[in-house]
CSV table of C-alpha atoms in Angstrom, one decimal:
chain,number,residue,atom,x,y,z
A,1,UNK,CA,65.4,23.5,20.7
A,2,UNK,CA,62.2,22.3,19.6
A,3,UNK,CA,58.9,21.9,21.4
A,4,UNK,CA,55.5,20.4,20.5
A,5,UNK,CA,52.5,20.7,22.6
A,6,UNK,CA,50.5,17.6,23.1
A,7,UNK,CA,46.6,17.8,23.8
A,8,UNK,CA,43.8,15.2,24.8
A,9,UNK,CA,40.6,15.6,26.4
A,10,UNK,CA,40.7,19.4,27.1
A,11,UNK,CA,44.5,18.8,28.8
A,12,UNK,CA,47.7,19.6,27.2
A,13,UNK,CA,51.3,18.9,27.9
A,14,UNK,CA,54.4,20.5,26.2
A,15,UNK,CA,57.3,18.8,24.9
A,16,UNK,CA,61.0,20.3,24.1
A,17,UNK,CA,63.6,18.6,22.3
A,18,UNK,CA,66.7,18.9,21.5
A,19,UNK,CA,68.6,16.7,19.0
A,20,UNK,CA,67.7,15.0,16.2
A,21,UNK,CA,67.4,11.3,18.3
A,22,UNK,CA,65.2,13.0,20.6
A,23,UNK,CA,62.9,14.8,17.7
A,24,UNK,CA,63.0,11.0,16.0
A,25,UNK,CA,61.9,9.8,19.3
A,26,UNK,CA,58.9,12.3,20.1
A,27,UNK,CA,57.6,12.7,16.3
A,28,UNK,CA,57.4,8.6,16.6
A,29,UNK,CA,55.3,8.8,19.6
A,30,UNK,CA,53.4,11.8,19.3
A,31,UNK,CA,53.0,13.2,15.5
A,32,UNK,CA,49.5,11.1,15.1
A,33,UNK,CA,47.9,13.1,17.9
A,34,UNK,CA,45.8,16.2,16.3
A,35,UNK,CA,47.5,20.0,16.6
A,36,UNK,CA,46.0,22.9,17.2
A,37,UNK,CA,44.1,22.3,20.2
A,38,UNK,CA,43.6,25.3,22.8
A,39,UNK,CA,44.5,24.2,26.0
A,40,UNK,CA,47.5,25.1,27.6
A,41,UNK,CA,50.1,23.0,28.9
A,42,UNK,CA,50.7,22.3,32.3
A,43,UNK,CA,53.6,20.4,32.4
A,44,UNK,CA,56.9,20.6,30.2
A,45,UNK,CA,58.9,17.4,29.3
A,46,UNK,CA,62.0,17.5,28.0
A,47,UNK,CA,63.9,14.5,25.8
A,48,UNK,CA,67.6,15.9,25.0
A,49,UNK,CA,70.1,14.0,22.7
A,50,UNK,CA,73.6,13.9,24.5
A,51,UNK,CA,76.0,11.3,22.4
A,52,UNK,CA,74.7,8.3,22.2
A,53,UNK,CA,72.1,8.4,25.7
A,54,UNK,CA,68.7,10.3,25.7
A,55,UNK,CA,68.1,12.1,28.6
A,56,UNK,CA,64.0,13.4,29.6
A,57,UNK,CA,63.0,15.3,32.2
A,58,UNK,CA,60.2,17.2,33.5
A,59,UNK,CA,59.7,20.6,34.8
A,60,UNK,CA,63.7,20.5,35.0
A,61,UNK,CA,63.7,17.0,37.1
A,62,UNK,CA,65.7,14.3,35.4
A,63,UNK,CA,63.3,11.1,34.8
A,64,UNK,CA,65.3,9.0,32.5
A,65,UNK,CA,68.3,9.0,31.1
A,66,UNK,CA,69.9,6.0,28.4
A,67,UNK,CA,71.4,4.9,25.5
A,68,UNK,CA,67.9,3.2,24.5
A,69,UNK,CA,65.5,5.1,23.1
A,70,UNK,CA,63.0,2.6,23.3
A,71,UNK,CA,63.4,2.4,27.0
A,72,UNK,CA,63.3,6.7,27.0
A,73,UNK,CA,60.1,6.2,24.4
A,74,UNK,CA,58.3,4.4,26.8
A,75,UNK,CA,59.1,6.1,30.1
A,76,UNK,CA,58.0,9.2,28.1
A,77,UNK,CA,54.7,7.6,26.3
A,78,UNK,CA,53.7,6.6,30.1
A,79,UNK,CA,54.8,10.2,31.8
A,80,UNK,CA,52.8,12.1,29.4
A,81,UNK,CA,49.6,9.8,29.2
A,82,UNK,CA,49.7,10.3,33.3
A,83,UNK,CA,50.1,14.1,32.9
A,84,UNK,CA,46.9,14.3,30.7
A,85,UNK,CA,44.7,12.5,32.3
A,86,UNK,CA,45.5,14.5,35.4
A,87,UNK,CA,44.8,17.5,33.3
A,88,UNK,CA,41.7,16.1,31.8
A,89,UNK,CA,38.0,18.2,32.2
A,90,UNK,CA,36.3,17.7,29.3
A,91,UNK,CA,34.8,14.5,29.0
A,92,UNK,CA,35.0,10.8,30.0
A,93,UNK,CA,38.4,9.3,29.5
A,94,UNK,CA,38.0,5.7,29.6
A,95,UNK,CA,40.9,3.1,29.8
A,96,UNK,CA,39.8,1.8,26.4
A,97,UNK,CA,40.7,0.6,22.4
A,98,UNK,CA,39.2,2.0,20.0
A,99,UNK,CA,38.7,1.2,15.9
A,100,UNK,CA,36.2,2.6,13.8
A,101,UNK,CA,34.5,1.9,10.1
A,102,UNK,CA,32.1,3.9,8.1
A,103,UNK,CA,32.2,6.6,11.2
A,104,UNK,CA,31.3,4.0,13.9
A,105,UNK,CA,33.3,3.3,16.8
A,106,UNK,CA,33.9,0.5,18.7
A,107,UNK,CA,35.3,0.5,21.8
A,108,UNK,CA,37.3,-1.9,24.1
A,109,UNK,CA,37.2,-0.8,27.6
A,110,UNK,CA,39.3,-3.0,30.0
A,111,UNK,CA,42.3,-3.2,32.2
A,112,UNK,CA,46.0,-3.7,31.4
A,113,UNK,CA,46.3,-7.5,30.9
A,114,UNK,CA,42.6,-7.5,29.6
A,115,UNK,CA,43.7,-8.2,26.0
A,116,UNK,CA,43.0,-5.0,23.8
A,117,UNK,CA,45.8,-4.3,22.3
A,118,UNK,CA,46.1,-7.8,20.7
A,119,UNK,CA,42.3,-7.6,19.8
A,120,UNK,CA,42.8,-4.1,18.4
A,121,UNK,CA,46.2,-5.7,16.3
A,122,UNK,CA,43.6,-8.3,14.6
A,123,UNK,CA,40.7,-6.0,14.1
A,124,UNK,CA,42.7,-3.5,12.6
A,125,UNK,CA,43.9,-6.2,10.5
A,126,UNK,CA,40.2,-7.3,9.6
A,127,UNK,CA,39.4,-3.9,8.1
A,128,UNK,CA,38.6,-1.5,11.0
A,129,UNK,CA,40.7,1.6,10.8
A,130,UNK,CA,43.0,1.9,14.5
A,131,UNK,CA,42.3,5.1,17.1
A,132,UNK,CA,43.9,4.3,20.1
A,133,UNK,CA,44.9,1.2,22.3
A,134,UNK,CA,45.1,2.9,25.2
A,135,UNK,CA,42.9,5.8,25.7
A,136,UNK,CA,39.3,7.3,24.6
A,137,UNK,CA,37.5,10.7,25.5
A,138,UNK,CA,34.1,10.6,24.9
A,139,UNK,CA,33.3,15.0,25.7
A,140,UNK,CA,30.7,15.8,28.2
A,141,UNK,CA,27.3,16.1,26.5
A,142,UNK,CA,28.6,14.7,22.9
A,143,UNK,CA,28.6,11.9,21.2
A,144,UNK,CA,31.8,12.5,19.0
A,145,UNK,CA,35.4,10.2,20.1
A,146,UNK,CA,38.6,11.3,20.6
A,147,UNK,CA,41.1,8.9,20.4
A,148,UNK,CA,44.4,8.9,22.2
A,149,UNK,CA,46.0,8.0,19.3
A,150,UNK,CA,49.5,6.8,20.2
A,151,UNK,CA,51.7,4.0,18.9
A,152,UNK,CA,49.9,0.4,19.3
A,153,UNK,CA,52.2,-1.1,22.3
A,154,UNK,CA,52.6,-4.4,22.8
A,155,UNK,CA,53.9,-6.4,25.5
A,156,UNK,CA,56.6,-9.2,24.6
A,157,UNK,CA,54.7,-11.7,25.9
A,158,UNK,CA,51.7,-10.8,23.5
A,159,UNK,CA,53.9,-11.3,20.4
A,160,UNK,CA,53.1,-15.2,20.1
A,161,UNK,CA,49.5,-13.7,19.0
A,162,UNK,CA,50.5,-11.4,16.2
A,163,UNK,CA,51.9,-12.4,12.9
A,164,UNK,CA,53.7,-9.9,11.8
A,165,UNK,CA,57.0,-10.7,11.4
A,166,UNK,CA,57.9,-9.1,15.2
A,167,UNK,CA,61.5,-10.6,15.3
A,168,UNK,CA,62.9,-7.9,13.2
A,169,UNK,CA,65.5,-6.0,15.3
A,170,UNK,CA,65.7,-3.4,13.3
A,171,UNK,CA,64.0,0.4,13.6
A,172,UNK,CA,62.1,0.8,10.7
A,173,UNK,CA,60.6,4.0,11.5
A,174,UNK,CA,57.5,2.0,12.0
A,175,UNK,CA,58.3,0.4,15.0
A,176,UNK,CA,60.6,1.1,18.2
A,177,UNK,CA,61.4,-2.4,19.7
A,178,UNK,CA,62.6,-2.5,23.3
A,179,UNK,CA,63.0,-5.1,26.0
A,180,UNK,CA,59.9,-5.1,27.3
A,181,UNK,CA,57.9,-3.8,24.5
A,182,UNK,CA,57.2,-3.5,20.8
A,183,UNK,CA,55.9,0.0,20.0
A,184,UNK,CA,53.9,0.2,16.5
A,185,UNK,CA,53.3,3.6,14.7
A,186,UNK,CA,49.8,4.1,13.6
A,187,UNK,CA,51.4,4.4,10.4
A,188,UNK,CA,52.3,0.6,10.6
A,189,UNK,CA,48.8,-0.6,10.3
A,190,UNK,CA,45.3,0.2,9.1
A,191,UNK,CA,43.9,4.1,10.2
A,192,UNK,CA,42.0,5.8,7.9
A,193,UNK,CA,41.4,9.9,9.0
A,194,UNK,CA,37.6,10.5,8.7
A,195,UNK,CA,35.2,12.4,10.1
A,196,UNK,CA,34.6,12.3,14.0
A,197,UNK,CA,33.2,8.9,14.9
A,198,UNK,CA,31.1,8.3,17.4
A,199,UNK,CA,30.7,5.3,20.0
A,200,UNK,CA,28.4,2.6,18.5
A,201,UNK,CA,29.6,-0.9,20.3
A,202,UNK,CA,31.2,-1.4,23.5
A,203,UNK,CA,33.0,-4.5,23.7
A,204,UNK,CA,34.6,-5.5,27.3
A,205,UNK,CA,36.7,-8.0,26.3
A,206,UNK,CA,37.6,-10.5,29.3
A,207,UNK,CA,41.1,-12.8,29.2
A,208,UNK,CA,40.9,-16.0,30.3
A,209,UNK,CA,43.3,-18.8,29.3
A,210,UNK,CA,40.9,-21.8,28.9
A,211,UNK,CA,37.4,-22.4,27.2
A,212,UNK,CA,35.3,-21.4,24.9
A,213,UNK,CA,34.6,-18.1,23.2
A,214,UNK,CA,31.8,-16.8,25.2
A,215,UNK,CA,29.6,-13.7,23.9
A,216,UNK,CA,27.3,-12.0,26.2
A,217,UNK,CA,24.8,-8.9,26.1
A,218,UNK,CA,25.2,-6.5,28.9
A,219,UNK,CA,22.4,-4.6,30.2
A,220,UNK,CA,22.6,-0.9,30.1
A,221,UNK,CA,23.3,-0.9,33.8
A,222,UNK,CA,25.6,-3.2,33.6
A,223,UNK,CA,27.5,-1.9,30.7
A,224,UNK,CA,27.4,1.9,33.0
A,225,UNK,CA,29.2,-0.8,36.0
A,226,UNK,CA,31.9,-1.7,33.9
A,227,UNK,CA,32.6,1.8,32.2
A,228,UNK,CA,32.6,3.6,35.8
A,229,UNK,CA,35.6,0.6,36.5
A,230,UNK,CA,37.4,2.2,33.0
A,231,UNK,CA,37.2,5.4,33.8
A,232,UNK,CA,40.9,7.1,35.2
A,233,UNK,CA,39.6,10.6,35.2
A,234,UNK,CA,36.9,10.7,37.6
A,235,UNK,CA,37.6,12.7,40.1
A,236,UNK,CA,38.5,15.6,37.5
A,237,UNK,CA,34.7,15.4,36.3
A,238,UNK,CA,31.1,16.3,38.1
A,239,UNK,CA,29.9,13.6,39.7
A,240,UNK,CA,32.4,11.6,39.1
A,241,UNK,CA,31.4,10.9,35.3
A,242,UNK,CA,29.0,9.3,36.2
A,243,UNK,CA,25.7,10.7,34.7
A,244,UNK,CA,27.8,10.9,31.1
A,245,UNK,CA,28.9,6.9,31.9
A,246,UNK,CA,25.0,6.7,32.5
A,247,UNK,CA,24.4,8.5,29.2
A,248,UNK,CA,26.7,6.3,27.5
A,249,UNK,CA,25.5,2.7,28.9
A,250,UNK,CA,22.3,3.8,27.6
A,251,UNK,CA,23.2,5.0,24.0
A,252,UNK,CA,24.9,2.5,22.8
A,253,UNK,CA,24.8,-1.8,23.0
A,254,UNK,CA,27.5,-3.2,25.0
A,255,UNK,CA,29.0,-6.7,25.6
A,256,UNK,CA,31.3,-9.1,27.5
A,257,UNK,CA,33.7,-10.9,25.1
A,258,UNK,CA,35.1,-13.9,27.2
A,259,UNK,CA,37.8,-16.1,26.7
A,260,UNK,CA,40.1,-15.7,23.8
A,261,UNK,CA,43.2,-17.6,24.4
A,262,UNK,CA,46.1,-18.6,21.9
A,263,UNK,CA,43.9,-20.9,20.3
A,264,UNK,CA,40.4,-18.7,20.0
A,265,UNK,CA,42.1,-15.6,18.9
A,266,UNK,CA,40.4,-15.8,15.3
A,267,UNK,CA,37.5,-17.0,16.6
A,268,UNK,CA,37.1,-14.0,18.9
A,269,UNK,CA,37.9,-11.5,16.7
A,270,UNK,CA,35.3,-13.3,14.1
A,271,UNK,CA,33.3,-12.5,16.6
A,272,UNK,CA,33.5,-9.5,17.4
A,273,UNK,CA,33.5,-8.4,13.6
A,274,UNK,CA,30.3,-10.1,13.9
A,275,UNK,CA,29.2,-7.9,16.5
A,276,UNK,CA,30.1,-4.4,14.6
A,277,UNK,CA,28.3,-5.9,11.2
A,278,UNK,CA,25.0,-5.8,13.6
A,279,UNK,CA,26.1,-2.6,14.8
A,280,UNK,CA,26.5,-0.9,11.5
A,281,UNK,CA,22.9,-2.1,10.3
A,282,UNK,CA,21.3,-0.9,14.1
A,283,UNK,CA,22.7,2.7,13.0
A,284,UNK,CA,22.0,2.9,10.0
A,285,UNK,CA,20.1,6.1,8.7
A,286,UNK,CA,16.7,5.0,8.4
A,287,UNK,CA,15.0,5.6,4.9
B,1,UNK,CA,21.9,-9.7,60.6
B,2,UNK,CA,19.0,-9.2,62.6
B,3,UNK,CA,15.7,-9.6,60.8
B,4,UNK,CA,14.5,-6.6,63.2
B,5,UNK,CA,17.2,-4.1,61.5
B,6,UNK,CA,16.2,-1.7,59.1
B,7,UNK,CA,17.3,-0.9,56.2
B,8,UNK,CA,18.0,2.6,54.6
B,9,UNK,CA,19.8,4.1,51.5
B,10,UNK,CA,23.1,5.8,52.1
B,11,UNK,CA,23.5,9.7,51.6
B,12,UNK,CA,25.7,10.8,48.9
B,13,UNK,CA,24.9,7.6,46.9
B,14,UNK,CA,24.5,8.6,43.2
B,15,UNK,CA,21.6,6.5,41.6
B,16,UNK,CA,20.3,5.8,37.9
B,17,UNK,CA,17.7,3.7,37.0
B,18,UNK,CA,18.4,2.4,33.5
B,19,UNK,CA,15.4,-0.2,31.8
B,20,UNK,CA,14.0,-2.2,35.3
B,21,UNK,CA,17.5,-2.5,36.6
B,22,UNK,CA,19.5,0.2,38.6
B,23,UNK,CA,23.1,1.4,38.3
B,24,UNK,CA,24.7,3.4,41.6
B,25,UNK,CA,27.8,4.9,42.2
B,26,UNK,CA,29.6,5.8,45.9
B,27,UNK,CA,31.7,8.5,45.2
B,28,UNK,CA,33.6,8.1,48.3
B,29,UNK,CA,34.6,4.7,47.9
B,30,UNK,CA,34.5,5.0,44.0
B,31,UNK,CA,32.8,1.8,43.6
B,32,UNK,CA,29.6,1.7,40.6
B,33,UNK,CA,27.0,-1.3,41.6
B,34,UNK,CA,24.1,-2.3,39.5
B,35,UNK,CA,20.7,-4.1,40.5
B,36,UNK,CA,19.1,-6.4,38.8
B,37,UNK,CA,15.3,-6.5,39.2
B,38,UNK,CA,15.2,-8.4,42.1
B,39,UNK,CA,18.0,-6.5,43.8
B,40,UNK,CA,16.3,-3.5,43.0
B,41,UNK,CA,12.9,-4.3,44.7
B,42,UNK,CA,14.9,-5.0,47.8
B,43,UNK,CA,16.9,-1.8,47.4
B,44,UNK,CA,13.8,-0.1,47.1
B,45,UNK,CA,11.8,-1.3,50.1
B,46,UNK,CA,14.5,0.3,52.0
B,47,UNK,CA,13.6,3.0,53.1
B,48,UNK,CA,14.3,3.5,56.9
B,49,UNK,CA,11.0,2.2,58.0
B,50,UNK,CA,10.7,-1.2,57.2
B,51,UNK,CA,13.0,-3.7,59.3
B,52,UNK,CA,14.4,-7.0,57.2
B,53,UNK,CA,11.6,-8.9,58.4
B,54,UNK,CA,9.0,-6.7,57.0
B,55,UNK,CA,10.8,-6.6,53.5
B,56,UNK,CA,10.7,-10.0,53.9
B,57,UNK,CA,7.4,-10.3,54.7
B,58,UNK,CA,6.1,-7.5,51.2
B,59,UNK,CA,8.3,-9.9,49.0
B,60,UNK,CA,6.3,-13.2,50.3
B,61,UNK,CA,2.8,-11.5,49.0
B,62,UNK,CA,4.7,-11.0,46.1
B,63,UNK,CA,6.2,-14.2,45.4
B,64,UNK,CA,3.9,-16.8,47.9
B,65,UNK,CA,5.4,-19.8,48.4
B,66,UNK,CA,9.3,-19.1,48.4
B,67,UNK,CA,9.4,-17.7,52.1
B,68,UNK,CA,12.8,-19.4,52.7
B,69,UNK,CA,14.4,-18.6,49.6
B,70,UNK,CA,13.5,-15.2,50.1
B,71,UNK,CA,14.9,-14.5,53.4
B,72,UNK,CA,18.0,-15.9,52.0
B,73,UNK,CA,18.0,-13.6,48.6
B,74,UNK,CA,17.1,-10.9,50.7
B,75,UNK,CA,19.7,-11.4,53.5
B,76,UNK,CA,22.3,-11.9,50.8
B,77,UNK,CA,21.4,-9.0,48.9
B,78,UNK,CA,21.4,-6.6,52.3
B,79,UNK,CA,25.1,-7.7,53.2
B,80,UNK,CA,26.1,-7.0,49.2
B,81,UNK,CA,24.5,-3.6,49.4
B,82,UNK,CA,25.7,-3.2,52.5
B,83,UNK,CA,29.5,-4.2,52.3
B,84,UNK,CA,29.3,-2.1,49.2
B,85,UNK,CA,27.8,1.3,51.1
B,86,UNK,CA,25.4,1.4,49.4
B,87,UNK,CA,22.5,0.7,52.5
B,88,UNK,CA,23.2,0.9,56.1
B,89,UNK,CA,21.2,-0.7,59.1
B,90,UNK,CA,19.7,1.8,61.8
């Protein structure tokens, strides 16, 4: 049997597999997320291969057992991403996407259904290297990132706004396609390792299915509003997070990206490109 | 509401005050409100002693000639603040 431990945001969970499906399906998920952290786990998965089904559990209680490992993928993806936040000390973890260039982040806080996964898709297809399109820490007291960086998942529904070619059926080691979903390794679009990055741009992008592209500046207290509403690890932080959120809102410029339907996809994501150009020349090292 | 209550800030509320505009958070109800300027001269007149009226009254010197607007702003801005628990009457 083989086990991996899984670490984000001063939490860490272990993972044992046994069989080569089950190794397949947890080296898919997980093998973008750095080793070597020092927390210790406090929770153990476990994704065995018996014939043709996959079969996880946790702490010895059966979760999920099938003959899809797409279906086990996801059930895992979401059980583990639960058990870290609830482990999670060390820092702000915000419900957001993340991309970066030349060491600049650029985060996408927002909701489920709030559209960053199809933005982060596009951008990463613009030239901004892919983090995460779930989850971000930002550490207590720093102003490094860590990305969650799992694989880019993306609802059915969603597909009509990518152009990728997501009708293949087949598992190319890139992707994991299920009913529901469409999993994407990081390896199956544009991330570039580098050194940390730290947050330069928030952008709270805002779905709704009619109008115009609308840009607009958020103060700093309203930008520490909406980040407080992103935040899933609250209660494991003092004060809530909320003097980091504070900290945050005031470091770096934040705003509402509005309305970015079928038909204003490229225009949003023009301009939010927009938006990081400014931001790359704001933090620049001054001469 | 009765212009006679008065207004005071909730214990427990954390508070920031970030540019001219304020940013608080319940941690009870783990709800984050912000203030814009105007919300957060009301937010600031109370302060347990002054009744409605009374803020109402401080904002008219400031702003002469909107006395009706302002008792509706400030009326407004009391049930927000209060629905949100952030203030509560006495």
């Amino acid at each position: 049997m083989a086990s991996r431990t899984v670490a984000f945001a001063g939490s860490a969970v272990r993972i044992e597999t046994s069989g080569v499906a089950a190794a397949d399906v947890v080296d898919f998920l997980f093998r973008h997320i750095p080793q070597g952290q020092s927390a210790q786990p406090h929770v153990t998965f476990r994704v065995a291969a018996e014939g043709d089904w996959l079969a996880l559990s946790r702490d010895g209680l059966v979760l999920h057992a099938r003959d899809s490992p797409a279906a086990v993928a996801g059930t895992l993806l979401n059980e583990v991403t639960h058990a870290l936040i609830d482990g999670s000390r060390a820092g702000l973890v915000l419900h957001a996407a993340a991309l970066h260039t030349e060491g600049l982040a650029l985060l996408l806080p927002g909701r489920s259904g709030s559209g960053k996964t199809t933005l982060t898709f596009r951008l990463a297809a613009c030239g901004l290297a892919y983090l995460t399109d779930e989850l971000v820490c930002v550490p207590l007291g720093s102003s490094d990132l860590e990305p969650f960086t799992r694989p880019l998942v993306v609802k059915k529904e969603a597909r009509a706004f990518l152009d990728d070619g997501f009708d293949s059926e087949c598992v190319s080691g890139r992707r994991l396609n299920g009913e529901d979903t469409i999993m994407v390794s990081p390896a199956g679009i544009r991330t570039a390792p580098g050194p940390a990055c730290r947050p330069a741009l928030l952008v709270f992008p805002r779905l709704q299915p009619c109008g115009r592209v609308a840009v607009e500046r958020l103060s700093k207290a309203q930008a520490g509003m909406t980040l407080m509403s992103c935040l899933v690890n609250a209660r494991n932080l003092p004060a809530h997070g909320f003097g980091e959120a504070s900290r945050l809102a005031r470091q770096v410029a934040a705003y509402r990206v509005t309305c970015w339907g079928r038909d204003h996809i490229d225009e949003t994501v023009h301009e939010i490109v927009a938006l990081c150009e400014e931001a790359l020349i704001e933090n620049a090292p001054r001469s | 509401m009765s212009l006679e209550a008065t207004p005071r800030h909730k214990a427990g509320v954390l508070v920031d005050q970030l540019d001219d505009e304020l940013l608080l958070y319940h941690p009870a109800l783990e709800t984050a409100v912000y203030l814009n300027q105007t919300a957060f001269l009301v937010w600031r007149l109370c302060d347990g002693q002054r009744s409605v009226a009374r803020i109402c009254e401080v904002l008219d010197g400031a702003f002469p000639g909107a006395a009706e607007q302002i008792v509706a702003d400030v009326g407004t801005s009391l049930q927000t603040l209060a629905e949100r628990g952030i203030i509560e009457f006495t």
